[in-house]
Coordinates of C-alpha atoms in Angstrom, one line a residue:
M1 CA -40.4 -246.8 52.4
K2 CA -41.1 -243.2 52.8
N3 CA -44.9 -243.6 53.0
I4 CA -44.5 -244.9 56.6
I5 CA -42.6 -241.9 57.8
L6 CA -43.4 -238.3 58.3
I7 CA -42.0 -236.7 55.1
S8 CA -38.9 -234.8 55.7
L9 CA -39.5 -231.2 56.6
F10 CA -37.0 -229.6 54.4
L11 CA -38.8 -231.5 51.7
F12 CA -41.7 -229.3 52.5
S13 CA -39.5 -226.3 52.0
I14 CA -38.6 -227.9 48.7
N15 CA -42.3 -228.4 48.1
V16 CA -43.0 -225.4 50.3
F17 CA -46.7 -226.2 51.0
S18 CA -47.9 -229.7 51.1
Q19 CA -50.6 -232.2 51.9
K20 CA -50.0 -235.6 53.3
S21 CA -51.6 -239.0 53.7
V22 CA -52.8 -240.8 56.8
K23 CA -50.2 -242.0 59.3
N24 CA -50.8 -244.8 61.7
I25 CA -49.5 -243.7 65.1
P26 CA -50.1 -246.2 67.9
F27 CA -51.9 -245.0 70.9
V28 CA -53.2 -246.3 74.3
K29 CA -56.9 -246.8 74.1
Q30 CA -59.3 -245.0 76.4
Q31 CA -63.0 -245.6 76.7
N32 CA -65.2 -242.6 75.8
T33 CA -67.7 -242.0 78.6
V34 CA -69.9 -239.3 76.9
A35 CA -73.4 -239.1 78.4
K36 CA -75.4 -238.7 75.2
T37 CA -78.7 -237.7 76.8
D38 CA -77.4 -234.6 78.5
K39 CA -76.1 -231.9 76.1
K40 CA -74.4 -229.8 78.8
K41 CA -72.8 -232.8 80.4
T42 CA -71.7 -234.0 77.0
K43 CA -70.1 -230.7 76.2
Q44 CA -68.2 -230.7 79.5
V45 CA -67.1 -234.3 79.1
N46 CA -65.9 -233.6 75.6
S47 CA -64.0 -230.5 76.8
N48 CA -62.4 -232.4 79.7
Q49 CA -61.4 -235.3 77.4
I50 CA -59.9 -232.9 74.8
D51 CA -58.0 -231.0 77.5
S52 CA -56.6 -234.3 78.8
L53 CA -55.6 -235.3 75.3
M54 CA -53.9 -232.0 74.5
T55 CA -52.3 -231.5 77.9
K56 CA -50.7 -235.0 77.7
S57 CA -49.6 -234.4 74.1
F58 CA -47.9 -231.1 75.1
E59 CA -46.2 -232.7 78.2
R60 CA -44.9 -235.5 75.9
D61 CA -43.5 -232.9 73.4
L62 CA -46.0 -234.0 70.8
F63 CA -47.8 -230.7 70.3
N64 CA -47.0 -226.9 70.4
G65 CA -49.7 -224.7 69.1
N66 CA -53.4 -223.6 69.3
V67 CA -56.6 -225.7 69.2
L68 CA -60.2 -224.7 68.7
V69 CA -63.2 -227.1 68.7
I70 CA -66.7 -225.8 67.7
K71 CA -70.0 -227.7 67.7
N72 CA -73.3 -226.1 66.6
N73 CA -71.6 -222.7 66.5
N74 CA -70.6 -223.0 70.2
I75 CA -67.0 -223.3 71.5
V76 CA -66.5 -226.7 73.1
Y77 CA -62.8 -226.2 73.7
Q78 CA -60.1 -223.6 73.0
N79 CA -56.6 -223.4 74.3
S80 CA -53.0 -222.6 73.6
F81 CA -50.0 -224.8 74.4
G82 CA -46.4 -223.8 74.2
F83 CA -44.4 -221.0 72.8
T84 CA -44.2 -218.6 69.8
D85 CA -40.7 -219.5 68.9
E86 CA -37.5 -221.4 69.7
T87 CA -36.5 -219.1 72.6
K88 CA -39.6 -220.3 74.6
Q89 CA -39.9 -216.9 76.2
T90 CA -43.3 -215.9 74.9
A91 CA -46.4 -218.1 75.4
L92 CA -48.8 -218.7 72.5
N93 CA -52.2 -217.1 72.8
K94 CA -55.4 -217.1 70.6
K95 CA -54.1 -214.1 68.6
S96 CA -50.8 -215.8 67.6
I97 CA -50.7 -216.0 63.8
F98 CA -49.4 -219.1 62.0
N99 CA -48.2 -220.1 58.5
I100 CA -51.0 -222.5 57.5
G101 CA -49.2 -224.0 54.5
S102 CA -51.5 -225.5 51.8
I103 CA -54.6 -224.3 53.6
A104 CA -53.8 -220.8 52.3
K105 CA -54.3 -222.0 48.7
E106 CA -58.0 -222.1 49.5
F107 CA -58.1 -218.3 49.2
N108 CA -57.0 -218.1 45.6
A109 CA -59.4 -220.9 44.6
V110 CA -62.3 -219.1 46.3
V111 CA -61.4 -215.9 44.5
I112 CA -61.5 -217.7 41.2
M113 CA -65.1 -218.8 42.0
I114 CA -66.0 -215.3 43.1
L115 CA -64.9 -214.0 39.7
V116 CA -66.8 -216.8 38.0
E117 CA -70.0 -215.8 39.8
R118 CA -69.4 -212.2 38.8
G119 CA -69.1 -213.3 35.2
L120 CA -65.5 -212.1 34.9
L121 CA -64.2 -215.5 33.9
N122 CA -65.2 -219.1 33.3
L123 CA -63.7 -222.3 34.6
D124 CA -63.4 -223.6 31.0
D125 CA -61.4 -220.6 29.9
N126 CA -58.0 -221.4 28.5
V127 CA -55.1 -219.7 30.2
S128 CA -54.1 -218.3 26.8
K129 CA -57.2 -216.1 26.9
F130 CA -55.5 -213.8 29.5
N131 CA -52.5 -212.9 27.3
L132 CA -49.9 -213.6 29.9
G133 CA -47.1 -214.3 27.5
L134 CA -46.9 -218.0 28.3
P135 CA -45.9 -220.8 25.9
K136 CA -48.3 -222.7 23.6
W137 CA -49.3 -225.0 26.3
A138 CA -51.5 -222.2 27.7
E139 CA -53.9 -223.0 24.9
K140 CA -54.6 -226.4 26.4
V141 CA -54.7 -225.6 30.1
T142 CA -58.0 -224.3 31.6
I143 CA -58.7 -222.6 34.9
K144 CA -60.5 -225.8 35.9
H145 CA -57.3 -227.7 35.4
L146 CA -55.4 -225.3 37.6
I147 CA -57.7 -225.3 40.6
N148 CA -57.7 -229.1 40.5
Y149 CA -53.9 -229.6 40.0
A150 CA -54.6 -231.4 36.7
S151 CA -52.9 -228.9 34.4
G152 CA -49.6 -230.6 33.9
I153 CA -47.9 -227.2 33.7
P154 CA -44.1 -227.0 34.5
R155 CA -43.1 -227.2 38.1
I156 CA -41.7 -224.2 39.9
D157 CA -38.9 -225.5 42.1
P158 CA -39.2 -223.5 45.3
I159 CA -35.5 -223.3 46.0
V160 CA -34.8 -221.6 42.7
P161 CA -37.0 -218.5 42.3
K162 CA -36.5 -215.8 45.0
N163 CA -39.6 -213.8 44.0
D164 CA -42.6 -213.7 41.7
E165 CA -40.6 -212.3 38.8
E166 CA -38.2 -215.2 38.7
A167 CA -41.0 -217.7 39.0
W168 CA -42.6 -216.0 36.0
E169 CA -39.5 -216.5 34.0
I170 CA -39.5 -220.3 34.8
L171 CA -43.0 -220.7 33.5
K172 CA -42.6 -218.5 30.5
N173 CA -39.4 -220.2 29.4
N174 CA -40.6 -223.8 29.7
D175 CA -42.6 -224.9 26.7
S176 CA -43.4 -228.5 27.7
L177 CA -46.1 -230.0 29.9
L178 CA -45.6 -232.7 32.4
F179 CA -48.7 -234.5 31.0
E180 CA -51.8 -233.6 28.9
P181 CA -54.1 -231.4 30.9
G182 CA -56.9 -233.4 32.6
T183 CA -55.2 -236.7 32.3
N184 CA -53.3 -236.8 35.6
Y185 CA -52.8 -235.0 38.9
K186 CA -49.7 -233.2 40.2
Y187 CA -49.9 -231.2 43.4
D188 CA -47.6 -228.3 42.7
N189 CA -47.4 -224.6 43.5
S190 CA -47.1 -223.6 39.9
N191 CA -50.8 -224.1 39.6
V192 CA -51.3 -221.7 42.6
F193 CA -48.9 -219.1 41.2
L194 CA -50.7 -219.0 37.9
Q195 CA -54.1 -218.8 39.5
R196 CA -53.0 -215.7 41.4
R197 CA -51.6 -214.0 38.2
I198 CA -54.8 -214.6 36.3
I199 CA -56.7 -213.1 39.2
E200 CA -54.5 -210.0 39.0
K201 CA -55.0 -209.8 35.2
V202 CA -58.8 -210.0 35.4
T203 CA -59.3 -207.7 38.4
G204 CA -56.6 -205.1 37.8
M205 CA -55.6 -205.4 41.5
T206 CA -52.8 -207.3 43.2
Y207 CA -53.9 -210.7 44.5
K208 CA -53.4 -209.4 48.1
E209 CA -55.4 -206.3 47.5
F210 CA -58.3 -208.3 46.1
V211 CA -58.3 -210.8 49.0
I212 CA -58.1 -208.0 51.6
K213 CA -61.0 -206.1 50.1
N214 CA -63.3 -209.0 49.2
I215 CA -62.5 -211.6 51.9
I216 CA -60.5 -210.3 54.9
E217 CA -62.4 -207.1 55.5
P218 CA -65.9 -208.5 55.0
L219 CA -65.2 -211.4 57.3
K220 CA -63.5 -209.2 59.8
M221 CA -60.4 -211.4 59.8
T222 CA -58.6 -208.6 61.7
N223 CA -55.5 -210.5 62.7
S224 CA -54.7 -212.1 59.3
V225 CA -51.8 -210.8 57.2
F226 CA -49.9 -211.7 54.0
D227 CA -46.3 -212.8 54.1
P228 CA -45.4 -211.2 57.5
K229 CA -41.7 -210.7 58.3
F230 CA -39.9 -211.8 61.4
G231 CA -40.9 -209.5 64.3
Y232 CA -44.4 -208.8 63.0
K233 CA -46.9 -208.5 65.9
N234 CA -48.2 -211.9 67.0
R235 CA -46.2 -213.8 64.4
T236 CA -44.9 -217.2 65.3
S237 CA -41.7 -218.8 64.1
C238 CA -41.3 -222.5 63.6
Y239 CA -38.6 -224.5 65.2
D240 CA -37.4 -228.1 65.3
L241 CA -36.9 -230.8 68.0
D242 CA -33.6 -229.3 68.9
N243 CA -35.2 -225.9 69.4
V244 CA -33.5 -224.5 66.3
K245 CA -35.4 -221.9 64.4
C246 CA -36.5 -223.0 60.9
Q247 CA -34.9 -221.4 57.9
E248 CA -37.7 -219.8 55.9
V249 CA -36.7 -219.3 52.3
N250 CA -37.9 -216.6 50.0
F251 CA -40.5 -217.8 47.5
I252 CA -43.6 -216.7 45.6
S253 CA -45.8 -214.2 47.4
G254 CA -49.4 -214.4 48.6
W255 CA -49.4 -216.7 51.6
L256 CA -51.9 -215.6 54.2
W257 CA -51.1 -216.1 57.9
V258 CA -54.0 -216.4 60.3
D259 CA -54.8 -216.8 63.9
I260 CA -57.1 -219.6 65.0
N261 CA -60.3 -217.5 65.3
D262 CA -59.8 -216.0 61.9
M263 CA -59.3 -219.5 60.6
H264 CA -62.7 -220.4 62.0
K265 CA -64.3 -217.3 60.4
W266 CA -63.0 -218.5 57.1
I267 CA -64.4 -222.0 57.5
E268 CA -67.8 -220.7 58.6
A269 CA -67.9 -218.4 55.6
M270 CA -67.5 -221.4 53.4
N271 CA -70.2 -223.3 55.3
S272 CA -72.7 -220.5 55.2
N273 CA -72.0 -219.6 51.5
C274 CA -71.6 -215.9 52.3
L275 CA -68.7 -215.5 49.9
I276 CA -69.5 -218.0 47.2
S277 CA -72.6 -220.1 46.4
K278 CA -73.2 -223.6 47.7
E279 CA -72.7 -224.8 44.1
S280 CA -69.3 -223.1 43.8
F281 CA -68.3 -224.5 47.2
Q282 CA -69.3 -228.0 46.2
A283 CA -67.4 -227.6 42.9
L284 CA -64.2 -226.8 44.8
L285 CA -64.7 -229.7 47.3
R286 CA -64.8 -232.3 44.6
N287 CA -61.9 -232.9 42.2
P288 CA -63.3 -234.4 39.0
Y289 CA -59.8 -235.4 37.8
A290 CA -58.6 -237.1 41.0
I291 CA -61.4 -238.0 43.4
D292 CA -59.0 -239.6 45.9
E293 CA -56.5 -236.8 45.9
G294 CA -58.6 -233.8 46.8
G295 CA -58.2 -230.3 45.4
S296 CA -58.1 -226.7 46.4
L297 CA -60.1 -227.3 49.6
G298 CA -58.4 -230.4 50.7
R299 CA -60.1 -233.8 50.8
Y300 CA -63.9 -234.3 50.9
F301 CA -65.2 -237.6 52.2
E302 CA -68.7 -238.0 50.6
K303 CA -70.0 -240.8 52.9
E304 CA -68.9 -239.0 56.1
E305 CA -69.8 -235.5 54.8
L306 CA -66.4 -234.5 56.1
Q307 CA -63.9 -231.9 54.7
R308 CA -60.3 -232.2 55.8
H309 CA -57.5 -229.9 54.9
N310 CA -54.0 -229.8 56.2
G311 CA -50.9 -227.8 55.5
V312 CA -47.2 -228.1 56.2
S313 CA -44.7 -225.3 55.7
Y314 CA -41.2 -225.9 57.1
K315 CA -42.1 -227.0 60.6
F316 CA -45.4 -225.3 60.7
E317 CA -48.3 -227.7 60.6
S318 CA -52.0 -227.1 60.5
I319 CA -55.2 -229.1 60.0
F320 CA -58.9 -228.5 60.1
L321 CA -61.8 -231.0 60.0
N322 CA -65.1 -229.6 58.9
D323 CA -67.8 -232.2 59.7
F324 CA -71.0 -231.0 57.9
K325 CA -73.1 -233.9 59.1
N326 CA -72.5 -233.3 62.8
N327 CA -71.8 -229.5 62.6
I328 CA -68.4 -229.9 64.1
T329 CA -65.3 -227.9 63.3
I330 CA -61.8 -228.8 64.6
I331 CA -58.8 -226.6 64.0
L332 CA -55.2 -227.1 65.1
L333 CA -52.3 -224.7 64.3
S334 CA -48.7 -225.6 65.2
N335 CA -45.2 -224.1 64.7
N336 CA -43.4 -227.3 65.8
L337 CA -44.4 -230.1 63.4
N338 CA -45.3 -233.4 65.1
I339 CA -48.7 -235.2 65.3
V340 CA -51.2 -232.4 64.5
W341 CA -52.8 -234.7 61.9
D342 CA -53.4 -237.5 64.4
L343 CA -54.6 -235.1 67.1
G344 CA -57.2 -233.7 64.8
H345 CA -58.7 -237.1 64.1
T346 CA -58.5 -238.1 67.8
I347 CA -60.5 -235.0 68.8
H348 CA -63.0 -235.8 66.1
N349 CA -63.5 -239.3 67.7
I350 CA -64.0 -237.7 71.1
M351 CA -66.7 -235.4 69.6
L352 CA -68.5 -238.3 68.0
G353 CA -68.5 -240.3 71.2
K354 CA -66.1 -243.0 69.8
D355 CA -63.3 -244.7 71.5
Y356 CA -60.2 -242.6 71.3
E357 CA -56.5 -242.9 72.0
I358 CA -53.9 -240.9 73.9
P359 CA -50.6 -240.6 72.0
K360 CA -47.6 -242.3 73.5
R361 CA -44.2 -240.7 73.9
S362 CA -42.1 -240.8 70.7
I363 CA -39.3 -243.3 70.8
Y364 CA -37.9 -241.5 67.8
Q365 CA -37.5 -238.3 69.8
A366 CA -36.1 -240.3 72.8
I367 CA -33.1 -241.7 70.8
R368 CA -32.8 -239.3 67.9
K369 CA -30.1 -237.0 69.1
V370 CA -27.7 -239.7 70.5
S371 CA -28.1 -241.7 67.3
F372 CA -26.0 -239.2 65.4
T373 CA -23.1 -239.5 67.9
D374 CA -23.3 -243.0 69.4
L375 CA -25.6 -245.4 67.6
N376 CA -24.8 -248.3 69.9
K377 CA -25.9 -246.2 72.9
A378 CA -29.1 -245.2 71.0
I379 CA -30.0 -248.8 70.4
E380 CA -29.2 -249.7 74.0
T381 CA -31.5 -246.9 75.2
Y382 CA -34.2 -248.2 72.8
Y383 CA -34.2 -251.7 74.5
L384 CA -33.9 -250.2 78.1
L385 CA -37.0 -248.1 77.5
K386 CA -38.8 -251.0 76.0
K387 CA -38.3 -253.0 79.2
K388 CA -40.0 -250.3 81.3
P389 CA -43.3 -251.5 82.7
E390 CA -45.1 -248.2 81.9
K391 CA -45.1 -248.9 78.2
E392 CA -45.4 -245.2 77.5
Y393 CA -43.3 -245.1 74.3
S394 CA -44.5 -245.8 70.8
F395 CA -42.8 -249.1 70.2
G396 CA -45.8 -250.4 68.2
N397 CA -45.3 -247.8 65.5
P398 CA -42.9 -248.7 62.6
S399 CA -42.7 -245.1 61.4
E400 CA -40.7 -244.1 64.5
L401 CA -37.6 -246.0 63.6
N402 CA -38.2 -245.6 59.9
K403 CA -38.3 -241.8 60.4
L404 CA -35.0 -241.9 62.3
G405 CA -33.4 -244.2 59.6
Y406 CA -34.3 -241.7 56.8
E407 CA -33.0 -238.8 58.9
L408 CA -29.6 -240.6 59.2
L409 CA -29.7 -241.4 55.5
R410 CA -30.2 -237.8 54.6
D411 CA -27.3 -236.9 56.8
K412 CA -25.1 -239.4 54.8
K413 CA -24.8 -241.7 57.8
I414 CA -25.6 -244.7 55.6
E415 CA -24.2 -247.4 57.9
S416 CA -26.2 -246.0 60.9
A417 CA -29.3 -245.8 58.8
I418 CA -28.9 -249.4 57.7
E419 CA -28.6 -250.5 61.4
I420 CA -31.7 -248.6 62.4
F421 CA -33.7 -250.0 59.4
S422 CA -32.4 -253.5 60.4
L423 CA -33.7 -252.9 63.9
N424 CA -37.0 -252.0 62.5
I425 CA -37.1 -255.2 60.4
K426 CA -36.4 -257.2 63.5
E427 CA -39.3 -255.4 65.3
F428 CA -41.7 -255.6 62.3
P429 CA -40.5 -258.6 60.2
N430 CA -43.8 -258.9 58.2
L431 CA -44.0 -255.3 57.0
P432 CA -42.9 -254.8 53.4
N433 CA -42.1 -251.1 54.0
T434 CA -39.4 -251.9 56.5
Y435 CA -37.5 -253.9 53.9
D436 CA -38.1 -251.2 51.3
S437 CA -36.4 -248.7 53.5
R438 CA -33.3 -250.8 54.1
G439 CA -33.3 -251.6 50.4
E440 CA -33.0 -247.9 49.6
A441 CA -30.2 -247.5 52.1
Y442 CA -28.3 -250.5 50.6
F443 CA -28.8 -249.0 47.2
A444 CA -27.4 -245.6 48.4
K445 CA -24.3 -247.6 49.6
K446 CA -24.1 -249.3 46.2
E447 CA -24.6 -252.7 47.9
Y448 CA -26.8 -253.7 45.0
L449 CA -27.2 -257.4 45.8
L450 CA -28.2 -256.7 49.4
S451 CA -30.6 -254.1 48.1
K452 CA -32.0 -256.6 45.6
N453 CA -32.7 -259.1 48.4
D454 CA -34.6 -256.5 50.3
Y455 CA -36.8 -255.5 47.4
L456 CA -37.4 -259.2 46.6
K457 CA -38.6 -259.6 50.2
V458 CA -40.9 -256.6 49.7
L459 CA -42.5 -258.3 46.7
D460 CA -42.8 -261.5 48.7
L461 CA -44.8 -259.7 51.3
D462 CA -46.6 -257.3 48.8
P463 CA -46.6 -258.7 45.2
T464 CA -48.3 -255.4 44.0
N465 CA -45.6 -253.1 45.3
Q466 CA -44.7 -251.0 42.3
N467 CA -41.7 -249.2 43.8
A468 CA -40.0 -252.6 44.5
K469 CA -40.6 -253.7 40.9
T470 CA -39.1 -250.4 39.6
M471 CA -36.0 -250.7 41.9
L472 CA -35.4 -254.3 40.9
L473 CA -35.3 -253.3 37.2
K474 CA -32.9 -250.5 38.0
I475 CA -30.7 -252.8 40.1
E476 CA -30.6 -255.4 37.3
E477 CA -29.4 -252.8 34.9
L478 CA -26.6 -251.8 37.3
L479 CA -25.5 -255.4 37.9
K480 CA -25.1 -255.9 34.2
K481 CA -22.5 -253.2 34.0

């Protein structure tokens, strides 16, 4: 099942900016030896441990990007690893700017709150109030719905519109909602697009102009820029595991690229309430319609007093953890999607003096390329590496083979995908998701009885699995024909 793999990257370019749920990557445990009574020593120990973690991750091709860790407004650790693009000719530095994906959506949400505080609009205002020429559904949808992704407005497919004008036409010519506003949650860029158009209507300025004047300049985010083209100074480009540059499609405008220090300035501005009040900040942190989904500022964990926001765009990947309780900020920006999510949480464990884990080498990466040309050799390599005494590969992580299986499946190599999924079942026979994945591959091959058997096994292991129930109903209908 797809929830045990990293979601396909082009899926991000189909969903252009996304958030994702926790992955469980296995690690080798290391004991944290922080000396809690000596602050200077603690800082140095933390720095050394983080450096060891990040260096090892870079050496194992698990991270390419920049990292910054702050505690009590002091830098604990800052470093750059790797290169600005697929040519690997230019090293990253602290001024390198990255596409931060969904994190950039924070800016339009904060602008909305700035306008609320200035009395220029109200969160309960209906979209129809702004006379944007939208269908009748605009009378039901409020700004509060938009900033919390609870509007139900029509989806803008990122691969269709090439610019804002075409995106407008999609919204204006679709007169139906996905659901009644406030009754559900749908994380989609149409909500972001409409927020930006409302901002422009209210302020009489372009969205970019307003953000530059009211956010970028006051905060002295001197290295941040909207929608930079290839070749722009300090701009990074993303690339994949084969060192191939990502294809970056045209889409709606208004995405702010930042360097890691500007990212910290932004987070600190939110924490110190210098742009919006504490009440407005808290309102954005908590999604009243979908508490467990998060909203414009990512997820907020009440008990831990922790804000977490991540973004994926093509193969750019970013995350920050904003720990209010312990006054810790952790930021990672990458242009080579891998395990940024996990590294952010591991650094947080180090800073809290908890046990932490060093990531193992990826078995997915080790056999991926050969799997597309010689699957038998790939499987042979898998077992040879597993016999090595060092145990440095991630054999304990079912997402490794599952990710490879889905990559083969997307490439229409269905038989190979089935073999990889079968290997995963052999390795993890008690996990329902491994059977779910093979069931999907059999379904794609139209082997409906075999697919049915796998989905029945999913329900045997997890009786509440809704996807398996849905697929079994679909298969029964097909078998009747």
